[in-house]
Short mmCIF file of C-alpha atoms in Angstrom, two decimals:
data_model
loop_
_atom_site.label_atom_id
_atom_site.label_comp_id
_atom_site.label_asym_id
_atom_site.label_seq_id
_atom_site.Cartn_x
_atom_site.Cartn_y
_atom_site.Cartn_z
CA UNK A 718 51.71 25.71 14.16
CA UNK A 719 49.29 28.33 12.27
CA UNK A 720 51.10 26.91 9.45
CA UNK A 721 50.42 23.65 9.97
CA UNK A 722 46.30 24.16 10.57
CA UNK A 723 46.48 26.72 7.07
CA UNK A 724 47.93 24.14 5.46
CA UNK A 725 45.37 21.20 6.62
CA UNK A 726 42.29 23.98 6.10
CA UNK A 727 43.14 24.56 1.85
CA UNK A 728 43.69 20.34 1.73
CA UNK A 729 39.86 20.02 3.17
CA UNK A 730 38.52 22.82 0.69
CA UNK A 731 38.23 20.59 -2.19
CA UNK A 732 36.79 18.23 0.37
CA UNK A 733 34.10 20.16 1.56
CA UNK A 734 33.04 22.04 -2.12
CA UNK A 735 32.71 18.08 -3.32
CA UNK A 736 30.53 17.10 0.40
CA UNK A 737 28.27 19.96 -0.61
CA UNK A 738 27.78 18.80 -4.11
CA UNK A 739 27.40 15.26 -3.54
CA UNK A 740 24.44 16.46 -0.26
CA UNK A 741 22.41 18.43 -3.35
CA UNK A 742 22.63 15.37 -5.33
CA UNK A 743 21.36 13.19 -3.23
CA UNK A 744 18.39 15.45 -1.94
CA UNK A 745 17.81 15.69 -6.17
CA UNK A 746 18.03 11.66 -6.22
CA UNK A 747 15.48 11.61 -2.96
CA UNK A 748 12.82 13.30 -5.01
CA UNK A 749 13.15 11.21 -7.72
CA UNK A 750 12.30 7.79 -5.57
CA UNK A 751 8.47 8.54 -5.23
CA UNK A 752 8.14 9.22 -9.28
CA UNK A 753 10.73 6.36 -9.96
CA UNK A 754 8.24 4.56 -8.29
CA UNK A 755 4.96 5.03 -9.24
CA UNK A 756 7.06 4.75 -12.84
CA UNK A 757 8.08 1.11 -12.23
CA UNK A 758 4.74 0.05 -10.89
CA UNK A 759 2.80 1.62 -14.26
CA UNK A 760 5.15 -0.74 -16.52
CA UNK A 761 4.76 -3.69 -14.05
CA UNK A 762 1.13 -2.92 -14.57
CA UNK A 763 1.32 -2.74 -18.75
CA UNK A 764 2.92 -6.13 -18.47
CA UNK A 765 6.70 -5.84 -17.97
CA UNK A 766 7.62 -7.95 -15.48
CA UNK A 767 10.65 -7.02 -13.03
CA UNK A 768 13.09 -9.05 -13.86
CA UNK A 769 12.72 -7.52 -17.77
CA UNK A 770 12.93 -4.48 -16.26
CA UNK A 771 15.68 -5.24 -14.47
CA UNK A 772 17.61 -7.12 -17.60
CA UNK A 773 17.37 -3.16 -19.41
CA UNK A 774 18.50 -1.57 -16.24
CA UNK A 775 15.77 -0.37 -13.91
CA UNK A 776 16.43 -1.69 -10.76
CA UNK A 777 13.20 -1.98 -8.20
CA UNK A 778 12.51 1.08 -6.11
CA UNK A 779 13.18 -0.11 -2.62
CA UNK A 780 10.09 1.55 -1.64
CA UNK A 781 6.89 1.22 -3.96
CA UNK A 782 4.00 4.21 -3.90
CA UNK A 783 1.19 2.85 -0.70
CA UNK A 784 -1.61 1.41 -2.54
CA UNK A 785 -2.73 -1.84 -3.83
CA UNK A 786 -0.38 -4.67 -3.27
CA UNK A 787 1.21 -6.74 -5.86
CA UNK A 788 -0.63 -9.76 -7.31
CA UNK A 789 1.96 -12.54 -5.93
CA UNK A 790 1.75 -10.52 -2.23
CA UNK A 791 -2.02 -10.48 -2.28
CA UNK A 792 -2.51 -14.11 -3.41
CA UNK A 793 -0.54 -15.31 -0.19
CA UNK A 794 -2.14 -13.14 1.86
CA UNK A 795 -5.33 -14.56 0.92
CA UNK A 796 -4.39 -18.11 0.76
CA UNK A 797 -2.76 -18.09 4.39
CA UNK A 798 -6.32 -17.33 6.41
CA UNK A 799 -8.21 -20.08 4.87
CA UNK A 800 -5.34 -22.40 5.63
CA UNK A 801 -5.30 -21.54 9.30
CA UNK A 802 -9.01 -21.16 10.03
CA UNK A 803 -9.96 -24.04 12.61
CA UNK A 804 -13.43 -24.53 11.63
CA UNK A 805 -12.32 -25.02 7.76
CA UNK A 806 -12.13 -29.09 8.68
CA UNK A 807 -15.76 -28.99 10.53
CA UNK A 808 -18.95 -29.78 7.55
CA UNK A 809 -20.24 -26.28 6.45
CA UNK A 810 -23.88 -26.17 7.83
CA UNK A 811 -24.88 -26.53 3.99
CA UNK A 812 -24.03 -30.09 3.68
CA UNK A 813 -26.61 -31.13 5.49
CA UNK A 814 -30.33 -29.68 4.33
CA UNK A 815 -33.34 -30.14 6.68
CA UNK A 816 -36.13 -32.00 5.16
CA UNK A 817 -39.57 -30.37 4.49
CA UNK A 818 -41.28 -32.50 6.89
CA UNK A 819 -39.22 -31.01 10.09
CA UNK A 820 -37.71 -34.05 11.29
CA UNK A 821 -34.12 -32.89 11.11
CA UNK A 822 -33.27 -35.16 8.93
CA UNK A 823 -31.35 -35.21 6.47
CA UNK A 824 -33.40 -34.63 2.77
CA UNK A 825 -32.47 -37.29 0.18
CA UNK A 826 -30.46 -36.11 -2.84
CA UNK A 827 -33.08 -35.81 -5.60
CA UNK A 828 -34.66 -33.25 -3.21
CA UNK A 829 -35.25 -30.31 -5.06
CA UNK A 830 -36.27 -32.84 -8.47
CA UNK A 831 -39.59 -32.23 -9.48
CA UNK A 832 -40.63 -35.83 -9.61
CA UNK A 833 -43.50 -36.46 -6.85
#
């Protein structure tokens, strides 16, 4: 039996000297996301676009350094409030412009025309 477990201890030592190299080169790969990163973005930002970058082999981080957004992200952000606003469909209180007079009505359109 003490056979036996000597036997199964030297077949795992190969195992676990290769587990504790592979653990240090991943912890080496971890630090490298961040810089990877903020590396990817600064060529997105000189004009490469991602699929270029990923035709010579840089694939996208999976996470990208907190700051500004990218264009296409921002741009839908922006055009999804204006679509759901409920008073977009309602006149903006410009389209109408009091007259001079006070009488709430409405002034005719070559107000503001210096002819008297």
């Amino acid at each position: 039996m003490r056979e036996a477990q000597a036997a199964r201890e030297k077949a795992f030592e190969p195992l676990a000297e290769i587990l504790g190299k592979r653990e240090e080169l991943q912890r080496q790969l971890a630090e490298l996301d961040a810089p990877y990163a903020e590396a990817f973005v600064a060529a997105e930002a000189a004009g490469w676009t991602a699929e270029e970058l990923k035709a010579i082999g840089a694939e996208e981080p999976a996470k990208r350094p907190k700051g500004r957004p990218r264009s296409r992200r921002s741009t839908a952000k922006k055009a999804a409030p204006e679509a759901s606003a409920p008073e977009s469909s309602a006149p903006s209180p410009a389209a109408k412009i009091p007259g001079q007079d006070g009488t709430g009505e409405a002034a005719p359109e070559a107000a503001g025309s210096l002819s008297g």
